[in-house]
XYZ file of C-alpha atoms in Angstrom:
100
model
C 68.424 95.583 -5.075
C 67.822 92.393 -3.121
C 64.025 92.810 -3.087
C 63.892 92.403 -6.870
C 64.625 88.700 -6.348
C 61.418 86.690 -6.080
C 62.865 84.245 -3.563
C 64.008 87.102 -1.319
C 60.594 88.788 -1.513
C 58.884 85.516 -0.623
C 61.155 84.872 2.352
C 60.791 88.454 3.603
C 57.005 88.236 3.311
C 56.956 84.910 5.127
C 59.234 86.236 7.870
C 57.123 89.358 8.384
C 53.963 87.222 8.392
C 55.423 84.959 11.067
C 56.515 87.935 13.188
C 53.110 89.591 12.804
C 51.268 86.385 13.675
C 53.464 85.868 16.724
C 52.933 89.468 17.807
C 49.158 89.094 17.674
C 49.419 85.799 19.527
C 51.473 87.367 22.346
C 49.167 90.356 22.501
C 46.177 88.037 22.894
C 47.642 85.334 25.160
C 50.111 87.335 27.254
C 47.977 90.503 27.275
C 50.895 92.624 26.065
C 50.460 95.761 24.007
C 51.104 95.448 20.282
C 54.409 97.316 20.464
C 55.728 95.005 23.199
C 54.416 92.002 21.284
C 56.143 92.999 18.039
C 59.301 93.888 19.950
C 59.377 90.494 21.674
C 58.640 88.678 18.403
C 61.538 90.367 16.590
C 63.973 90.069 19.504
C 63.127 86.387 19.898
C 63.284 85.353 16.222
C 66.599 87.169 15.784
C 68.003 85.417 18.892
C 68.927 88.708 20.573
C 66.711 87.994 23.590
C 67.297 90.882 25.973
C 65.263 89.143 28.674
C 63.114 92.145 29.513
C 59.930 90.347 28.410
C 59.098 86.683 28.811
C 55.899 84.693 28.369
C 54.187 83.946 31.666
C 51.474 81.549 30.516
C 51.982 77.881 29.684
C 50.446 78.462 26.235
C 52.789 81.395 25.620
C 55.817 79.349 26.625
C 54.811 76.410 24.407
C 54.162 78.739 21.482
C 57.562 80.378 21.999
C 59.306 77.010 21.799
C 57.708 76.323 18.417
C 58.213 79.917 17.281
C 61.934 79.794 18.021
C 62.439 76.379 16.412
C 60.658 77.327 13.196
C 61.310 81.056 13.132
C 65.046 80.897 13.634
C 65.569 78.831 10.491
C 63.310 81.125 8.494
C 65.058 84.230 9.830
C 68.505 82.855 8.934
C 67.317 81.779 5.478
C 65.894 85.252 4.845
C 69.034 87.053 6.020
C 71.196 84.699 3.927
C 69.064 85.196 0.808
C 69.234 88.988 1.184
C 73.006 88.886 1.641
C 73.407 86.550 -1.334
C 71.272 88.780 -3.556
C 73.292 91.865 -2.571
C 76.606 90.123 -3.171
C 75.433 88.699 -6.516
C 74.174 92.110 -7.610
C 77.494 93.763 -6.793
C 79.421 90.961 -8.493
C 77.268 91.294 -11.624
C 77.807 95.053 -11.608
C 81.558 94.628 -11.410
C 81.525 92.055 -14.216
C 79.613 94.484 -16.463
C 82.110 97.259 -15.693
C 85.046 94.976 -16.490
C 83.522 94.023 -19.853
C 83.463 97.639 -21.013
């Protein structure tokens, strides 16, 4: 499983921490509920961006710029590390089967 890899666990924890921090920020600054704040944080960092929510304050807009610039790289690194761990695990499993 991918979460057995220490690097993957660290990246997942960092990603969830960033999303959680952003959600609390949006809840506080934009006065959104926590569900909307988490939703916006995930939709934004994953670059889906449905457009149904958008920051209205200058502080929220500035934060979102930084959040996207830093969060996007972290999100891609996390997704890549998970995919790599899954592929490596399957490859190792096949190699063990072939050695039998």
